Amino acid sequence: MNSASAEMNAFVRVIERGSFAAAAGDLGLTPSALSKLVTRIEDRLGVRLLTRTTRRLVLTAEGELFVARSREILASIEAAEAEVTAGSRAPRGLLRISVGTAYAKQILGPALPLFLARYPEITVELLVSDRQIDLVAEQVDLAIRSGQLGDSTLVARKLTDARRLICASPLYLKKHGSPRVPADLLRHNCLTLTGFAQINQWPFHTDEGINRLAISGTFASDNADLLLDATVAGLGIARLADFVVARALQEGALVRLLEDTHLSEPFPIHVVTVPGRHRTPRVKAFTDFMISQLNDAR
């Protein structure tokens, strides 16, 4: 690593660790030497990158730009070295993954033991949240995101397609009856997922085309797993992703409804990364592994 990339690496480590002392320990330097190194970078660039307070380090606007570009450059260097040494060195290092709660529980959690057994030199840190995070600001290697991606500078690779299914428990149906046509849902307790446009206007095929039925009920949540639990418990009818309800359907805890008229609306699931990082061995190994696992499961 040349002096410029070494300086970038040191600066990024300071930001990731949140202090000169913690980063200095990682880099084998003293805190004062690391502080002087950052000052040299600032003097050379002619801008202030950090605002130092007694409690924390705060990036300036120029610092945010510099750390973002530094990460991209360092990731590209790592990818280039990996391509040259491909076949002679196994993927290694820390892999930080951002994923939603439902996908983490139903898909990623069960798959991770096999992935870690296959790549013992990779360490995984899982950030589970339904909040869409900033990959650069949160120092995340990749995120798993569902639905159509908006305009973005991120690099995306498709994992698979999912679809939504309407389900209820046998307990609920025994007590309240089963809807025979879409309009019957208007007299049922429909459990709703919040935070997504039009997701609670359930679409159905009709002779006139697609009709969206506005449903409602006594329980709503932004967490699909909570809706799953409520549906299995007999609280109402829900429309959830197939990977969320797959196990419950297989075990008979849920049954599908209105299959002949419901429009399941397939939606994609992607791995997204910042430019350059998608070529790093640990990111590529994880993405290839997940695609293989999902294809085998079909």
GROMACS .gro file of C-alpha atoms in nm:
model
  298
    1MET     CA    1   0.000   0.000   0.000
    2ASN     CA    2   0.153   0.334  -0.107
    3SER     CA    3   0.169   0.642   0.114
    4ALA     CA    4  -0.148   0.800  -0.028
    5SER     CA    5  -0.359   0.487   0.017
    6ALA     CA    6  -0.204   0.428   0.360
    7GLU     CA    7  -0.312   0.778   0.462
    8MET     CA    8  -0.662   0.714   0.329
    9ASN     CA    9  -0.678   0.386   0.519
   10ALA     CA   10  -0.566   0.559   0.840
   11PHE     CA   11  -0.823   0.837   0.800
   12VAL     CA   12  -1.106   0.591   0.729
   13ARG     CA   13  -1.005   0.385   1.032
   14VAL     CA   14  -1.022   0.694   1.254
   15ILE     CA   15  -1.377   0.762   1.135
   16GLU     CA   16  -1.487   0.400   1.170
   17ARG     CA   17  -1.343   0.367   1.520
   18GLY     CA   18  -1.458   0.710   1.635
   19SER     CA   19  -1.133   0.813   1.803
   20PHE     CA   20  -0.761   0.849   1.742
   21ALA     CA   21  -0.683   0.619   2.034
   22ALA     CA   22  -0.892   0.326   1.908
   23ALA     CA   23  -0.772   0.363   1.548
   24ALA     CA   24  -0.409   0.401   1.658
   25GLY     CA   25  -0.426   0.067   1.835
   26ASP     CA   26  -0.549  -0.100   1.516
   27LEU     CA   27  -0.278   0.060   1.304
   28GLY     CA   28   0.014   0.016   1.542
   29LEU     CA   29   0.063   0.392   1.588
   30THR     CA   30   0.039   0.628   1.880
   31PRO     CA   31  -0.269   0.854   1.897
   32SER     CA   32  -0.051   1.163   1.862
   33ALA     CA   33   0.120   1.024   1.552
   34LEU     CA   34  -0.218   0.943   1.397
   35SER     CA   35  -0.351   1.290   1.479
   36LYS     CA   36  -0.047   1.445   1.312
   37LEU     CA   37  -0.102   1.225   1.006
   38VAL     CA   38  -0.458   1.355   0.969
   39THR     CA   39  -0.331   1.711   1.013
   40ARG     CA   40  -0.080   1.652   0.732
   41ILE     CA   41  -0.361   1.536   0.505
   42GLU     CA   42  -0.562   1.848   0.589
   43ASP     CA   43  -0.260   2.074   0.528
   44ARG     CA   44  -0.192   1.910   0.193
   45LEU     CA   45  -0.555   1.940   0.082
   46GLY     CA   46  -0.597   2.288   0.226
   47VAL     CA   47  -0.928   2.201   0.397
   48ARG     CA   48  -1.046   2.091   0.740
   49LEU     CA   49  -1.167   1.730   0.737
   50LEU     CA   50  -1.246   1.686   1.105
   51THR     CA   51  -1.379   1.901   1.383
   52ARG     CA   52  -1.219   1.777   1.705
   53THR     CA   53  -1.416   1.809   2.028
   54THR     CA   54  -1.343   1.673   2.373
   55ARG     CA   55  -1.600   1.396   2.323
   56ARG     CA   56  -1.599   1.303   1.957
   57LEU     CA   57  -1.475   1.364   1.606
   58VAL     CA   58  -1.717   1.529   1.361
   59LEU     CA   59  -1.667   1.516   0.985
   60THR     CA   60  -1.688   1.841   0.792
   61ALA     CA   61  -1.861   1.841   0.452
   62GLU     CA   62  -1.517   1.804   0.292
   63GLY     CA   63  -1.439   1.522   0.533
   64GLU     CA   64  -1.754   1.334   0.440
   65LEU     CA   65  -1.661   1.357   0.073
   66PHE     CA   66  -1.302   1.252   0.139
   67VAL     CA   67  -1.395   0.948   0.349
   68ALA     CA   68  -1.654   0.834   0.093
   69ARG     CA   69  -1.408   0.857  -0.195
   70SER     CA   70  -1.134   0.698   0.017
   71ARG     CA   71  -1.356   0.397   0.085
   72GLU     CA   72  -1.426   0.358  -0.285
   73ILE     CA   73  -1.056   0.378  -0.372
   74LEU     CA   74  -0.952   0.136  -0.098
   75ALA     CA   75  -1.224  -0.108  -0.206
   76SER     CA   76  -1.102  -0.087  -0.566
   77ILE     CA   77  -0.744  -0.154  -0.454
   78GLU     CA   78  -0.861  -0.454  -0.252
   79ALA     CA   79  -1.060  -0.583  -0.550
   80ALA     CA   80  -0.764  -0.540  -0.787
   81GLU     CA   81  -0.532  -0.728  -0.551
   82ALA     CA   82  -0.792  -1.001  -0.510
   83GLU     CA   83  -0.829  -1.046  -0.886
   84VAL     CA   84  -0.452  -1.083  -0.924
   85THR     CA   85  -0.428  -1.338  -0.642
   86ALA     CA   86  -0.754  -1.519  -0.724
   87GLY     CA   87  -0.727  -1.888  -0.649
   88SER     CA   88  -0.434  -1.847  -0.412
   89ARG     CA   89  -0.611  -1.672  -0.124
   90ALA     CA   90  -0.952  -1.738   0.030
   91PRO     CA   91  -1.193  -1.448   0.092
   92ARG     CA   92  -1.134  -1.298   0.434
   93GLY     CA   93  -1.211  -1.005   0.660
   94LEU     CA   94  -1.513  -0.841   0.822
   95LEU     CA   95  -1.834  -0.836   0.617
   96ARG     CA   96  -2.096  -0.588   0.746
   97ILE     CA   97  -2.444  -0.662   0.610
   98SER     CA   98  -2.761  -0.454   0.642
   99VAL     CA   99  -3.086  -0.648   0.607
  100GLY     CA  100  -3.454  -0.615   0.701
  101THR     CA  101  -3.594  -0.807   0.996
  102ALA     CA  102  -3.812  -1.050   0.801
  103TYR     CA  103  -3.545  -1.144   0.547
  104ALA     CA  104  -3.287  -1.180   0.823
  105LYS     CA  105  -3.504  -1.420   1.022
  106GLN     CA  106  -3.654  -1.625   0.740
  107ILE     CA  107  -3.372  -1.644   0.483
  108LEU     CA  108  -3.038  -1.502   0.591
  109GLY     CA  109  -3.024  -1.637   0.946
  110PRO     CA  110  -3.065  -2.002   0.842
  111ALA     CA  111  -2.814  -1.959   0.555
  112LEU     CA  112  -2.533  -1.793   0.750
  113PRO     CA  113  -2.398  -2.102   0.931
  114LEU     CA  114  -2.332  -2.273   0.597
  115PHE     CA  115  -2.173  -1.956   0.454
  116LEU     CA  116  -1.941  -1.917   0.754
  117ALA     CA  117  -1.847  -2.285   0.740
  118ARG     CA  118  -1.756  -2.246   0.374
  119TYR     CA  119  -1.558  -1.925   0.434
  120PRO     CA  120  -1.402  -1.956   0.781
  121GLU     CA  121  -1.179  -1.650   0.731
  122ILE     CA  122  -1.480  -1.419   0.687
  123THR     CA  123  -1.642  -1.259   0.992
  124VAL     CA  124  -2.003  -1.139   0.953
  125GLU     CA  125  -2.162  -0.850   1.138
  126LEU     CA  126  -2.537  -0.832   1.073
  127LEU     CA  127  -2.723  -0.502   1.107
  128VAL     CA  128  -3.093  -0.595   1.124
  129SER     CA  129  -3.334  -0.307   1.073
  130ASP     CA  130  -3.627  -0.216   0.851
  131ARG     CA  131  -3.479   0.134   0.820
  132GLN     CA  132  -3.299   0.196   0.490
  133ILE     CA  133  -2.951   0.304   0.589
  134ASP     CA  134  -2.671   0.499   0.423
  135LEU     CA  135  -2.408   0.237   0.339
  136VAL     CA  136  -2.122   0.485   0.343
  137ALA     CA  137  -2.219   0.660   0.665
  138GLU     CA  138  -2.281   0.329   0.845
  139GLN     CA  139  -1.965   0.163   0.704
  140VAL     CA  140  -2.169  -0.123   0.558
  141ASP     CA  141  -2.028  -0.351   0.288
  142LEU     CA  142  -2.363  -0.453   0.141
  143ALA     CA  143  -2.736  -0.428   0.197
  144ILE     CA  144  -3.016  -0.663   0.097
  145ARG     CA  145  -3.310  -0.459  -0.030
  146SER     CA  146  -3.648  -0.564  -0.165
  147GLY     CA  147  -3.862  -0.389  -0.424
  148GLN     CA  148  -3.770  -0.164  -0.711
  149LEU     CA  149  -3.453   0.037  -0.656
  150GLY     CA  150  -3.467   0.413  -0.704
  151ASP     CA  151  -3.204   0.618  -0.882
  152SER     CA  152  -2.884   0.552  -0.697
  153THR     CA  153  -2.508   0.550  -0.728
  154LEU     CA  154  -2.507   0.206  -0.562
  155VAL     CA  155  -2.416  -0.108  -0.754
  156ALA     CA  156  -2.698  -0.365  -0.750
  157ARG     CA  157  -2.700  -0.738  -0.818
  158LYS     CA  158  -3.027  -0.926  -0.823
  159LEU     CA  159  -3.062  -1.222  -0.587
  160THR     CA  160  -3.412  -1.342  -0.672
  161ASP     CA  161  -3.776  -1.244  -0.709
  162ALA     CA  162  -4.033  -1.268  -0.432
  163ARG     CA  163  -4.412  -1.235  -0.442
  164ARG     CA  164  -4.689  -1.153  -0.198
  165LEU     CA  165  -4.948  -1.404  -0.081
  166ILE     CA  166  -5.280  -1.360   0.103
  167CYS     CA  167  -5.299  -1.593   0.402
  168ALA     CA  168  -5.491  -1.669   0.718
  169SER     CA  169  -5.478  -1.933   0.990
  170PRO     CA  170  -5.721  -2.227   1.002
  171LEU     CA  171  -5.824  -2.095   1.344
  172TYR     CA  172  -5.933  -1.758   1.200
  173LEU     CA  173  -6.112  -1.917   0.904
  174LYS     CA  174  -6.300  -2.161   1.127
  175LYS     CA  175  -6.430  -1.872   1.336
  176HIS     CA  176  -6.495  -1.612   1.064
  177GLY     CA  177  -6.531  -1.808   0.741
  178SER     CA  178  -6.319  -1.797   0.430
  179PRO     CA  179  -6.348  -1.514   0.174
  180ARG     CA  180  -6.469  -1.649  -0.159
  181VAL     CA  181  -6.433  -1.332  -0.368
  182PRO     CA  182  -6.215  -1.022  -0.309
  183ALA     CA  183  -6.507  -0.809  -0.193
  184ASP     CA  184  -6.553  -1.047   0.101
  185LEU     CA  185  -6.231  -0.906   0.249
  186LEU     CA  186  -6.417  -0.585   0.333
  187ARG     CA  187  -6.597  -0.767   0.615
  188HIS     CA  188  -6.282  -0.939   0.744
  189ASN     CA  189  -6.008  -0.816   0.976
  190CYS     CA  190  -5.717  -0.752   0.740
  191LEU     CA  191  -5.376  -0.694   0.900
  192THR     CA  192  -5.175  -0.423   0.732
  193LEU     CA  193  -4.808  -0.350   0.671
  194THR     CA  194  -4.721   0.016   0.710
  195GLY     CA  195  -4.456   0.229   0.542
  196PHE     CA  196  -4.501   0.120   0.179
  197ALA     CA  197  -4.705   0.303  -0.082
  198GLN     CA  198  -5.015   0.115  -0.203
  199ILE     CA  199  -4.918  -0.202  -0.016
  200ASN     CA  200  -5.254  -0.202   0.162
  201GLN     CA  201  -5.448  -0.171  -0.162
  202TRP     CA  202  -5.457  -0.538  -0.250
  203PRO     CA  203  -5.473  -0.604  -0.629
  204PHE     CA  204  -5.701  -0.856  -0.797
  205HIS     CA  205  -5.773  -0.968  -1.152
  206THR     CA  206  -6.120  -0.873  -1.279
  207ASP     CA  207  -6.291  -0.884  -1.617
  208GLU     CA  208  -6.221  -0.511  -1.648
  209GLY     CA  209  -5.852  -0.541  -1.554
  210ILE     CA  210  -5.670  -0.498  -1.224
  211ASN     CA  211  -5.878  -0.369  -0.933
  212ARG     CA  212  -5.713  -0.254  -0.608
  213LEU     CA  213  -5.916  -0.315  -0.295
  214ALA     CA  214  -5.852  -0.085   0.000
  215ILE     CA  215  -5.856  -0.309   0.307
  216SER     CA  216  -5.840  -0.233   0.679
  217GLY     CA  217  -5.826  -0.400   1.017
  218THR     CA  218  -5.747  -0.368   1.385
  219PHE     CA  219  -5.370  -0.419   1.367
  220ALA     CA  220  -5.093  -0.264   1.159
  221SER     CA  221  -4.714  -0.279   1.186
  222ASP     CA  222  -4.401  -0.192   0.991
  223ASN     CA  223  -4.260  -0.532   1.092
  224ALA     CA  224  -4.359  -0.826   0.873
  225ASP     CA  225  -4.261  -1.083   1.137
  226LEU     CA  226  -4.505  -0.932   1.386
  227LEU     CA  227  -4.779  -0.948   1.125
  228LEU     CA  228  -4.688  -1.310   1.059
  229ASP     CA  229  -4.714  -1.396   1.428
  230ALA     CA  230  -5.049  -1.216   1.456
  231THR     CA  231  -5.182  -1.397   1.148
  232VAL     CA  232  -5.072  -1.739   1.275
  233ALA     CA  233  -5.237  -1.657   1.609
  234GLY     CA  234  -5.570  -1.607   1.429
  235LEU     CA  235  -5.602  -1.229   1.452
  236GLY     CA  236  -5.685  -1.176   1.085
  237ILE     CA  237  -5.589  -1.203   0.718
  238ALA     CA  238  -5.254  -1.073   0.592
  239ARG     CA  239  -5.075  -1.020   0.263
  240LEU     CA  240  -4.705  -1.094   0.308
  241ALA     CA  241  -4.399  -1.190   0.107
  242ASP     CA  242  -4.368  -1.558   0.021
  243PHE     CA  243  -4.038  -1.593   0.209
  244VAL     CA  244  -4.210  -1.463   0.524
  245VAL     CA  245  -4.497  -1.714   0.518
  246ALA     CA  246  -4.326  -2.013   0.352
  247ARG     CA  247  -4.259  -2.210   0.669
  248ALA     CA  248  -4.602  -2.139   0.818
  249LEU     CA  249  -4.768  -2.257   0.496
  250GLN     CA  250  -4.556  -2.572   0.488
  251GLU     CA  251  -4.645  -2.653   0.849
  252GLY     CA  252  -5.015  -2.583   0.798
  253ALA     CA  253  -5.019  -2.287   1.035
  254LEU     CA  254  -5.144  -2.072   0.746
  255VAL     CA  255  -5.341  -2.136   0.428
  256ARG     CA  256  -5.348  -1.932   0.108
  257LEU     CA  257  -5.661  -1.744   0.006
  258LEU     CA  258  -5.806  -1.612  -0.320
  259GLU     CA  259  -5.531  -1.771  -0.528
  260ASP     CA  260  -5.737  -1.763  -0.848
  261THR     CA  261  -5.791  -1.385  -0.848
  262HIS     CA  262  -5.510  -1.235  -0.640
  263LEU     CA  263  -5.230  -1.055  -0.827
  264SER     CA  264  -4.918  -1.157  -0.639
  265GLU     CA  265  -4.702  -0.876  -0.782
  266PRO     CA  266  -4.350  -1.025  -0.797
  267PHE     CA  267  -4.080  -0.791  -0.671
  268PRO     CA  268  -3.700  -0.818  -0.689
  269ILE     CA  269  -3.453  -0.860  -0.405
  270HIS     CA  270  -3.106  -0.714  -0.461
  271VAL     CA  271  -2.769  -0.696  -0.299
  272VAL     CA  272  -2.649  -0.336  -0.319
  273THR     CA  273  -2.297  -0.206  -0.253
  274VAL     CA  274  -2.102   0.114  -0.297
  275PRO     CA  275  -1.903   0.133  -0.625
  276GLY     CA  276  -1.585  -0.070  -0.613
  277ARG     CA  277  -1.682  -0.277  -0.311
  278HIS     CA  278  -1.891  -0.521  -0.513
  279ARG     CA  279  -1.568  -0.666  -0.653
  280THR     CA  280  -1.409  -0.739  -0.315
  281PRO     CA  281  -1.376  -1.115  -0.253
  282ARG     CA  282  -1.590  -1.131   0.061
  283VAL     CA  283  -1.878  -0.938  -0.100
  284LYS     CA  284  -1.863  -1.142  -0.420
  285ALA     CA  285  -1.840  -1.468  -0.222
  286PHE     CA  286  -2.148  -1.378  -0.018
  287THR     CA  287  -2.353  -1.269  -0.319
  288ASP     CA  288  -2.262  -1.579  -0.522
  289PHE     CA  289  -2.343  -1.799  -0.222
  290MET     CA  290  -2.687  -1.643  -0.169
  291ILE     CA  291  -2.781  -1.671  -0.537
  292SER     CA  292  -2.681  -2.037  -0.533
  293GLN     CA  293  -2.876  -2.105  -0.213
  294LEU     CA  294  -3.190  -1.933  -0.340
  295ASN     CA  295  -3.177  -2.114  -0.674
  296ASP     CA  296  -3.132  -2.451  -0.501
  297ALA     CA  297  -3.433  -2.381  -0.281
  298ARG     CA  298  -3.668  -2.332  -0.576
   0.00000   0.00000   0.00000
